[in-house]
């Protein structure tokens, strides 16, 4: 799992103008349903996100995306002291309304697989369940 310590070492302090950040222009053919047209995220997220969205399209799971709850957001992990990977644009949240922290996630296995196959780790399997959360698996 990527730690905030690794991120600090690799990218430095999180900020909107950090060189690791980019405005990812989602390819037109992947702009389906609620997939955003542009995502402000870490450069390392561009290819994995493209892959995940393509997987959703191929698996006919795009409609399961009901809310896009963001990527870049400088903050600590909820209730903890370390920085969330959202601070470096390395995580996305989806369907937050029904996948709250410590709740049993409602995302289907097929939906989750679209992301895990694309190089993401899913918070829904953590001891402290974070079902809305997908973060890059490795740097
Ligand atoms: Zn998250």
GROMACS .gro file of N, CA and C and ligand atoms in nm:
model
  418
    1UNK      N    1   0.084  -0.120   0.000
    1UNK     CA    2   0.000   0.000   0.000
    1UNK      C    3   0.088   0.125   0.000
    2UNK      N    4   0.053   0.221  -0.081
    2UNK     CA    5   0.128   0.347  -0.083
    2UNK      C    6   0.099   0.422   0.048
    3UNK      N    7   0.205   0.473   0.110
    3UNK     CA    8   0.185   0.549   0.234
    3UNK      C    9   0.204   0.698   0.206
    4UNK      N   10   0.151   0.780   0.297
    4UNK     CA   11   0.166   0.925   0.282
    4UNK      C   12   0.314   0.964   0.293
    5UNK      N   13   0.389   0.884   0.369
    5UNK     CA   14   0.533   0.909   0.384
    5UNK      C   15   0.603   0.895   0.248
    6UNK      N   16   0.568   0.790   0.175
    6UNK     CA   17   0.625   0.770   0.040
    6UNK      C   18   0.588   0.886  -0.051
    7UNK      N   19   0.465   0.931  -0.041
    7UNK     CA   20   0.419   1.042  -0.126
    7UNK      C   21   0.496   1.169  -0.095
    8UNK      N   22   0.514   1.194   0.034
    8UNK     CA   23   0.590   1.312   0.074
    8UNK      C   24   0.730   1.308   0.018
    9UNK      N   25   0.793   1.190   0.025
    9UNK     CA   26   0.930   1.174  -0.024
    9UNK      C   27   0.936   1.192  -0.176
   10UNK      N   28   0.834   1.141  -0.247
   10UNK     CA   29   0.838   1.144  -0.393
   10UNK      C   30   0.788   1.275  -0.452
   11UNK      N   31   0.683   1.331  -0.391
   11UNK     CA   32   0.618   1.449  -0.452
   11UNK      C   33   0.635   1.577  -0.371
   12UNK      N   34   0.670   1.564  -0.244
   12UNK     CA   35   0.677   1.681  -0.158
   12UNK      C   36   0.541   1.714  -0.098
   13UNK      N   37   0.534   1.828  -0.034
   13UNK     CA   38   0.409   1.869   0.032
   13UNK      C   39   0.296   1.879  -0.070
   14UNK      N   40   0.180   1.829  -0.033
   14UNK     CA   41   0.067   1.838  -0.128
   14UNK      C   42   0.024   1.983  -0.151
   15UNK      N   43   0.000   2.015  -0.277
   15UNK     CA   44  -0.054   2.147  -0.310
   15UNK      C   45  -0.113   2.139  -0.449
   16UNK      N   46  -0.204   2.231  -0.478
   16UNK     CA   47  -0.271   2.230  -0.609
   16UNK      C   48  -0.172   2.257  -0.721
   17UNK      N   49  -0.058   2.321  -0.688
   17UNK     CA   50   0.039   2.352  -0.793
   17UNK      C   51   0.157   2.255  -0.793
   18UNK      N   52   0.146   2.148  -0.716
   18UNK     CA   53   0.253   2.047  -0.715
   18UNK      C   54   0.272   1.992  -0.857
   19UNK      N   55   0.399   1.974  -0.894
   19UNK     CA   56   0.430   1.928  -1.031
   19UNK      C   57   0.373   1.791  -1.063
   20UNK      N   58   0.337   1.715  -0.959
   20UNK     CA   59   0.283   1.581  -0.986
   20UNK      C   60   0.140   1.588  -1.039
   21UNK      N   61   0.078   1.705  -1.031
   21UNK     CA   62  -0.064   1.716  -1.067
   21UNK      C   63  -0.082   1.753  -1.215
   22UNK      N   64  -0.192   1.706  -1.271
   22UNK     CA   65  -0.223   1.739  -1.410
   22UNK      C   66  -0.375   1.741  -1.429
   23UNK      N   67  -0.419   1.814  -1.530
   23UNK     CA   68  -0.561   1.811  -1.562
   23UNK      C   69  -0.581   1.706  -1.671
   24UNK      N   70  -0.632   1.594  -1.630
   24UNK     CA   71  -0.652   1.480  -1.719
   24UNK      C   72  -0.779   1.502  -1.801
   25UNK      N   73  -0.757   1.510  -1.931
   25UNK     CA   74  -0.867   1.528  -2.025
   25UNK      C   75  -0.916   1.388  -2.063
   26UNK      N   76  -1.028   1.348  -2.010
   26UNK     CA   77  -1.076   1.212  -2.035
   26UNK      C   78  -1.111   1.196  -2.184
   27UNK      N   79  -1.057   1.093  -2.249
   27UNK     CA   80  -1.086   1.074  -2.392
   27UNK      C   81  -1.237   1.068  -2.417
   28UNK      N   82  -1.278   1.130  -2.527
   28UNK     CA   83  -1.420   1.141  -2.560
   28UNK      C   84  -1.492   1.007  -2.554
   29UNK      N   85  -1.426   0.902  -2.603
   29UNK     CA   86  -1.496   0.772  -2.606
   29UNK      C   87  -1.518   0.715  -2.466
   30UNK      N   88  -1.454   0.776  -2.366
   30UNK     CA   89  -1.474   0.729  -2.228
   30UNK      C   90  -1.564   0.822  -2.148
   31UNK      N   91  -1.608   0.929  -2.213
   31UNK     CA   92  -1.701   1.020  -2.145
   31UNK      C   93  -1.842   0.963  -2.154
   32UNK      N   94  -1.869   0.869  -2.064
   32UNK     CA   95  -2.001   0.807  -2.065
   32UNK      C   96  -2.060   0.816  -1.925
   33UNK      N   97  -2.190   0.828  -1.917
   33UNK     CA   98  -2.254   0.834  -1.786
   33UNK      C   99  -2.195   0.946  -1.703
   34UNK      N  100  -2.160   0.913  -1.580
   34UNK     CA  101  -2.112   1.017  -1.489
   34UNK      C  102  -1.960   1.030  -1.486
   35UNK      N  103  -1.891   0.963  -1.577
   35UNK     CA  104  -1.746   0.978  -1.584
   35UNK      C  105  -1.716   1.123  -1.622
   36UNK      N  106  -1.635   1.192  -1.539
   36UNK     CA  107  -1.609   1.334  -1.565
   36UNK      C  108  -1.533   1.356  -1.696
   37UNK      N  109  -1.548   1.475  -1.752
   37UNK     CA  110  -1.477   1.510  -1.875
   37UNK      C  111  -1.332   1.546  -1.844
   38UNK      N  112  -1.311   1.606  -1.728
   38UNK     CA  113  -1.177   1.643  -1.686
   38UNK      C  114  -1.159   1.608  -1.539
   39UNK      N  115  -1.039   1.557  -1.508
   39UNK     CA  116  -1.012   1.520  -1.369
   39UNK      C  117  -0.876   1.577  -1.330
   40UNK      N  118  -0.874   1.655  -1.224
   40UNK     CA  119  -0.747   1.707  -1.174
   40UNK      C  120  -0.687   1.600  -1.084
   41UNK      N  121  -0.578   1.537  -1.130
   41UNK     CA  122  -0.524   1.422  -1.058
   41UNK      C  123  -0.373   1.415  -1.075
   42UNK      N  124  -0.313   1.321  -1.005
   42UNK     CA  125  -0.170   1.294  -1.019
   42UNK      C  126  -0.142   1.239  -1.159
   43UNK      N  127  -0.029   1.278  -1.217
   43UNK     CA  128   0.007   1.229  -1.350
   43UNK      C  129   0.006   1.076  -1.358
   44UNK      N  130   0.044   1.012  -1.247
   44UNK     CA  131   0.051   0.866  -1.245
   44UNK      C  132  -0.088   0.801  -1.251
   45UNK      N  133  -0.191   0.881  -1.236
   45UNK     CA  134  -0.328   0.827  -1.237
   45UNK      C  135  -0.389   0.822  -1.376
   46UNK      N  136  -0.331   0.896  -1.471
   46UNK     CA  137  -0.395   0.910  -1.602
   46UNK      C  138  -0.416   0.775  -1.670
   47UNK      N  139  -0.310   0.698  -1.685
   47UNK     CA  140  -0.323   0.570  -1.756
   47UNK      C  141  -0.412   0.472  -1.680
   48UNK      N  142  -0.390   0.453  -1.548
   48UNK     CA  143  -0.478   0.362  -1.474
   48UNK      C  144  -0.626   0.404  -1.479
   49UNK      N  145  -0.653   0.533  -1.474
   49UNK     CA  146  -0.794   0.576  -1.481
   49UNK      C  147  -0.853   0.547  -1.617
   50UNK      N  148  -0.774   0.572  -1.723
   50UNK     CA  149  -0.822   0.540  -1.858
   50UNK      C  150  -0.859   0.393  -1.866
   51UNK      N  151  -0.769   0.310  -1.810
   51UNK     CA  152  -0.790   0.165  -1.815
   51UNK      C  153  -0.917   0.127  -1.736
   52UNK      N  154  -0.932   0.186  -1.618
   52UNK     CA  155  -1.048   0.154  -1.534
   52UNK      C  156  -1.178   0.193  -1.604
   53UNK      N  157  -1.179   0.311  -1.667
   53UNK     CA  158  -1.300   0.357  -1.736
   53UNK      C  159  -1.330   0.269  -1.856
   54UNK      N  160  -1.224   0.230  -1.927
   54UNK     CA  161  -1.244   0.140  -2.041
   54UNK      C  162  -1.301   0.006  -1.991
   55UNK      N  163  -1.246  -0.043  -1.880
   55UNK     CA  164  -1.297  -0.168  -1.822
   55UNK      C  165  -1.445  -0.156  -1.786
   56UNK      N  166  -1.484  -0.041  -1.730
   56UNK     CA  167  -1.625  -0.020  -1.694
   56UNK      C  168  -1.712  -0.025  -1.819
   57UNK      N  169  -1.662   0.036  -1.925
   57UNK     CA  170  -1.736   0.040  -2.051
   57UNK      C  171  -1.753  -0.102  -2.106
   58UNK      N  172  -1.642  -0.174  -2.113
   58UNK     CA  173  -1.645  -0.309  -2.169
   58UNK      C  174  -1.733  -0.403  -2.086
   59UNK      N  175  -1.728  -0.386  -1.954
   59UNK     CA  176  -1.805  -0.474  -1.864
   59UNK      C  177  -1.950  -0.427  -1.847
   60UNK      N  178  -1.988  -0.319  -1.917
   60UNK     CA  179  -2.122  -0.261  -1.903
   60UNK      C  180  -2.153  -0.226  -1.758
   61UNK      N  181  -2.057  -0.165  -1.692
   61UNK     CA  182  -2.074  -0.129  -1.551
   61UNK      C  183  -2.075   0.022  -1.530
   62UNK      N  184  -2.072   0.097  -1.639
   62UNK     CA  185  -2.068   0.244  -1.625
   62UNK      C  186  -2.190   0.295  -1.547
   63UNK      N  187  -2.305   0.233  -1.570
   63UNK     CA  188  -2.427   0.280  -1.503
   63UNK      C  189  -2.424   0.260  -1.352
   64UNK      N  190  -2.333   0.177  -1.306
   64UNK     CA  191  -2.324   0.158  -1.161
   64UNK      C  192  -2.257   0.279  -1.094
   65UNK      N  193  -2.190   0.360  -1.176
   65UNK     CA  194  -2.131   0.483  -1.123
   65UNK      C  195  -2.244   0.585  -1.104
   66UNK      N  196  -2.283   0.606  -0.980
   66UNK     CA  197  -2.398   0.693  -0.952
   66UNK      C  198  -2.356   0.832  -0.907
   67UNK      N  199  -2.244   0.841  -0.836
   67UNK     CA  200  -2.188   0.973  -0.803
   67UNK      C  201  -2.036   0.966  -0.813
   68UNK      N  202  -1.979   1.072  -0.868
   68UNK     CA  203  -1.833   1.087  -0.872
   68UNK      C  204  -1.800   1.181  -0.758
   69UNK      N  205  -1.727   1.131  -0.660
   69UNK     CA  206  -1.709   1.210  -0.538
   69UNK      C  207  -1.569   1.267  -0.521
   70UNK      N  208  -1.495   1.270  -0.632
   70UNK     CA  209  -1.374   1.350  -0.631
   70UNK      C  210  -1.243   1.275  -0.622
   71UNK      N  211  -1.138   1.350  -0.654
   71UNK     CA  212  -1.002   1.294  -0.656
   71UNK      C  213  -0.912   1.380  -0.569
   72UNK      N  214  -0.867   1.494  -0.623
   72UNK     CA  215  -0.772   1.579  -0.550
   72UNK      C  216  -0.841   1.654  -0.437
   73UNK      N  217  -0.787   1.638  -0.316
   73UNK     CA  218  -0.845   1.701  -0.199
   73UNK      C  219  -0.741   1.690  -0.087
   74UNK      N  220  -0.683   1.803  -0.048
   74UNK     CA  221  -0.578   1.798   0.054
   74UNK      C  222  -0.643   1.784   0.192
   75UNK      N  223  -0.626   1.666   0.249
   75UNK     CA  224  -0.684   1.645   0.382
   75UNK      C  225  -0.621   1.523   0.450
   76UNK      N  226  -0.647   1.512   0.578
   76UNK     CA  227  -0.602   1.394   0.651
   76UNK      C  228  -0.702   1.282   0.628
   77UNK      N  229  -0.657   1.158   0.652
   77UNK     CA  230  -0.750   1.046   0.647
   77UNK      C  231  -0.854   1.070   0.755
   78UNK      N  232  -0.979   1.043   0.721
   78UNK     CA  233  -1.085   1.069   0.818
   78UNK      C  234  -1.056   1.004   0.953
   79UNK      N  235  -1.049   1.087   1.056
   79UNK     CA  236  -1.030   1.038   1.192
   79UNK      C  237  -0.888   0.993   1.223
   80UNK      N  238  -0.795   1.012   1.130
   80UNK     CA  239  -0.657   0.969   1.155
   80UNK      C  240  -0.563   1.089   1.137
   81UNK      N  241  -0.436   1.065   1.170
   81UNK     CA  242  -0.343   1.176   1.163
   81UNK      C  243  -0.264   1.187   1.033
   82UNK      N  244  -0.256   1.076   0.958
   82UNK     CA  245  -0.176   1.080   0.835
   82UNK      C  246  -0.258   1.139   0.719
   83UNK      N  247  -0.185   1.188   0.619
   83UNK     CA  248  -0.252   1.250   0.505
   83UNK      C  249  -0.315   1.144   0.415
   84UNK      N  250  -0.431   1.177   0.364
   84UNK     CA  251  -0.499   1.091   0.268
   84UNK      C  252  -0.427   1.100   0.133
   85UNK      N  253  -0.430   0.991   0.057
   85UNK     CA  254  -0.368   0.993  -0.076
   85UNK      C  255  -0.441   1.086  -0.173
   86UNK      N  256  -0.561   1.128  -0.134
   86UNK     CA  257  -0.632   1.230  -0.213
   86UNK      C  258  -0.550   1.359  -0.219
   87UNK      N  259  -0.466   1.379  -0.119
   87UNK     CA  260  -0.386   1.503  -0.111
   87UNK      C  261  -0.288   1.516  -0.227
   88UNK      N  262  -0.251   1.401  -0.285
   88UNK     CA  263  -0.161   1.404  -0.402
   88UNK      C  264  -0.235   1.357  -0.529
   89UNK      N  265  -0.366   1.357  -0.521
   89UNK     CA  266  -0.445   1.317  -0.639
   89UNK      C  267  -0.429   1.172  -0.677
   90UNK      N  268  -0.402   1.086  -0.579
   90UNK     CA  269  -0.376   0.945  -0.608
   90UNK      C  270  -0.493   0.853  -0.573
   91UNK      N  271  -0.609   0.912  -0.544
   91UNK     CA  272  -0.726   0.831  -0.507
   91UNK      C  273  -0.852   0.896  -0.562
   92UNK      N  274  -0.952   0.813  -0.587
   92UNK     CA  275  -1.083   0.865  -0.627
   92UNK      C  276  -1.190   0.802  -0.538
   93UNK      N  277  -1.299   0.875  -0.521
   93UNK     CA  278  -1.414   0.824  -0.446
   93UNK      C  279  -1.534   0.817  -0.540
   94UNK      N  280  -1.609   0.710  -0.529
   94UNK     CA  281  -1.732   0.696  -0.608
   94UNK      C  282  -1.846   0.646  -0.519
   95UNK      N  283  -1.969   0.679  -0.558
   95UNK     CA  284  -2.089   0.632  -0.487
   95UNK      C  285  -2.076   0.646  -0.335
   96UNK      N  286  -2.027   0.762  -0.292
   96UNK     CA  287  -2.003   0.784  -0.150
   96UNK      C  288  -2.130   0.768  -0.067
   97UNK      N  289  -2.244   0.807  -0.125
   97UNK     CA  290  -2.370   0.806  -0.047
   97UNK      C  291  -2.407   0.666   0.005
   98UNK      N  292  -2.360   0.562  -0.064
   98UNK     CA  293  -2.395   0.428  -0.016
   98UNK      C  294  -2.272   0.342   0.015
   99UNK      N  295  -2.156   0.408   0.026
   99UNK     CA  296  -2.033   0.335   0.059
   99UNK      C  297  -1.952   0.413   0.161
  100UNK      N  298  -2.018   0.450   0.269
  100UNK     CA  299  -1.953   0.530   0.372
  100UNK      C  300  -1.850   0.449   0.450
  101UNK      N  301  -1.764   0.523   0.518
  101UNK     CA  302  -1.659   0.462   0.599
  101UNK      C  303  -1.721   0.364   0.700
  102UNK      N  304  -1.658   0.247   0.714
  102UNK     CA  305  -1.701   0.143   0.809
  102UNK      C  306  -1.837   0.081   0.778
  103UNK      N  307  -1.891   0.110   0.660
  103UNK     CA  308  -2.016   0.045   0.622
  103UNK      C  309  -1.984  -0.066   0.523
  104UNK      N  310  -2.073  -0.163   0.512
  104UNK     CA  311  -2.053  -0.267   0.412
  104UNK      C  312  -2.071  -0.205   0.274
  105UNK      N  313  -1.966  -0.215   0.190
  105UNK     CA  314  -1.972  -0.152   0.058
  105UNK      C  315  -2.083  -0.212  -0.028
  106UNK      N  316  -2.143  -0.127  -0.113
  106UNK     CA  317  -2.251  -0.171  -0.200
  106UNK      C  318  -2.205  -0.188  -0.345
  107UNK      N  319  -2.079  -0.160  -0.375
  107UNK     CA  320  -2.033  -0.175  -0.514
  107UNK      C  321  -2.026  -0.323  -0.550
  108UNK      N  322  -2.061  -0.356  -0.675
  108UNK     CA  323  -2.055  -0.496  -0.717
  108UNK      C  324  -1.910  -0.538  -0.736
  109UNK      N  325  -1.888  -0.669  -0.727
  109UNK     CA  326  -1.752  -0.722  -0.748
  109UNK      C  327  -1.701  -0.688  -0.888
  110UNK      N  328  -1.794  -0.689  -0.984
  110UNK     CA  329  -1.755  -0.660  -1.123
  110UNK      C  330  -1.706  -0.516  -1.136
  111UNK      N  331  -1.775  -0.425  -1.070
  111UNK     CA  332  -1.734  -0.284  -1.074
  111UNK      C  333  -1.596  -0.268  -1.011
  112UNK      N  334  -1.579  -0.328  -0.895
  112UNK     CA  335  -1.452  -0.318  -0.822
  112UNK      C  336  -1.338  -0.374  -0.907
  113UNK      N  337  -1.365  -0.486  -0.975
  113UNK     CA  338  -1.264  -0.552  -1.058
  113UNK      C  339  -1.216  -0.461  -1.172
  114UNK      N  340  -1.306  -0.380  -1.224
  114UNK     CA  341  -1.267  -0.287  -1.331
  114UNK      C  342  -1.154  -0.196  -1.284
  115UNK      N  343  -1.157  -0.159  -1.157
  115UNK     CA  344  -1.053  -0.073  -1.101
  115UNK      C  345  -0.931  -0.153  -1.057
  116UNK      N  346  -0.954  -0.264  -0.988
  116UNK     CA  347  -0.838  -0.339  -0.939
  116UNK      C  348  -0.756  -0.396  -1.056
  117UNK      N  349  -0.823  -0.434  -1.164
  117UNK     CA  350  -0.751  -0.482  -1.283
  117UNK      C  351  -0.670  -0.370  -1.348
  118UNK      N  352  -0.707  -0.246  -1.320
  118UNK     CA  353  -0.640  -0.132  -1.382
  118UNK      C  354  -0.528  -0.076  -1.293
  119UNK      N  355  -0.500  -0.142  -1.181
  119UNK     CA  356  -0.388  -0.099  -1.097
  119UNK      C  357  -0.428  -0.022  -0.971
  120UNK      N  358  -0.555  -0.036  -0.933
  120UNK     CA  359  -0.600   0.030  -0.811
  120UNK      C  360  -0.620  -0.070  -0.698
  121UNK      N  361  -0.611  -0.014  -0.578
  121UNK     CA  362  -0.643  -0.091  -0.459
  121UNK      C  363  -0.775  -0.035  -0.408
  122UNK      N  364  -0.861  -0.123  -0.357
  122UNK     CA  365  -0.994  -0.080  -0.313
  122UNK      C  366  -1.003  -0.075  -0.162
  123UNK      N  367  -1.054   0.036  -0.111
  123UNK     CA  368  -1.068   0.053   0.034
  123UNK      C  369  -1.173  -0.037   0.097
  124UNK      N  370  -1.258  -0.098   0.014
  124UNK     CA  371  -1.366  -0.183   0.066
  124UNK      C  372  -1.318  -0.310   0.132
  125UNK      N  373  -1.191  -0.346   0.109
  125UNK     CA  374  -1.138  -0.470   0.169
  125UNK      C  375  -1.056  -0.440   0.294
  126UNK      N  376  -1.040  -0.313   0.327
  126UNK     CA  377  -0.960  -0.278   0.444
  126UNK      C  378  -1.035  -0.309   0.573
  127UNK      N  379  -0.960  -0.325   0.681
  127UNK     CA  380  -1.021  -0.349   0.813
  127UNK      C  381  -1.115  -0.233   0.844
  128UNK      N  382  -1.066  -0.113   0.814
  128UNK     CA  383  -1.147   0.007   0.827
  128UNK      C  384  -1.206   0.031   0.688
  129UNK      N  385  -1.322  -0.029   0.664
  129UNK     CA  386  -1.379  -0.030   0.529
  129UNK      C  387  -1.404   0.111   0.475
  130UNK      N  388  -1.353   0.133   0.353
  130UNK     CA  389  -1.374   0.261   0.285
  130UNK      C  390  -1.419   0.227   0.142
  131UNK      N  391  -1.544   0.186   0.132
  131UNK     CA  392  -1.596   0.128   0.008
  131UNK      C  393  -1.602   0.223  -0.110
  132UNK      N  394  -1.602   0.352  -0.085
  132UNK     CA  395  -1.609   0.449  -0.196
  132UNK      C  396  -1.473   0.474  -0.260
  133UNK      N  397  -1.366   0.425  -0.195
  133UNK     CA  398  -1.229   0.471  -0.220
  133UNK      C  399  -1.144   0.373  -0.303
  134UNK      N  400  -1.089   0.425  -0.413
  134UNK     CA  401  -0.990   0.349  -0.491
  134UNK      C  402  -0.863   0.431  -0.495
  135UNK      N  403  -0.751   0.370  -0.462
  135UNK     CA  404  -0.624   0.443  -0.472
  135UNK      C  405  -0.524   0.362  -0.553
  136UNK      N  406  -0.429   0.434  -0.611
  136UNK     CA  407  -0.326   0.369  -0.691
  136UNK      C  408  -0.255   0.265  -0.604
  137UNK      N  409  -0.227   0.148  -0.662
  137UNK     CA  410  -0.172   0.039  -0.584
  137UNK      C  411  -0.024   0.058  -0.553
  138UNK      N  412   0.052   0.108  -0.650
  138UNK     CA  413   0.194   0.130  -0.624
  138UNK      C  414   0.245   0.249  -0.703
  139UNK      N  415   0.356   0.304  -0.656
  139UNK     CA  416   0.412   0.423  -0.722
  139UNK      C  417   0.514   0.383  -0.827
  140LIG    ZN1  418  -1.120   0.833  -0.077
   0.00000   0.00000   0.00000
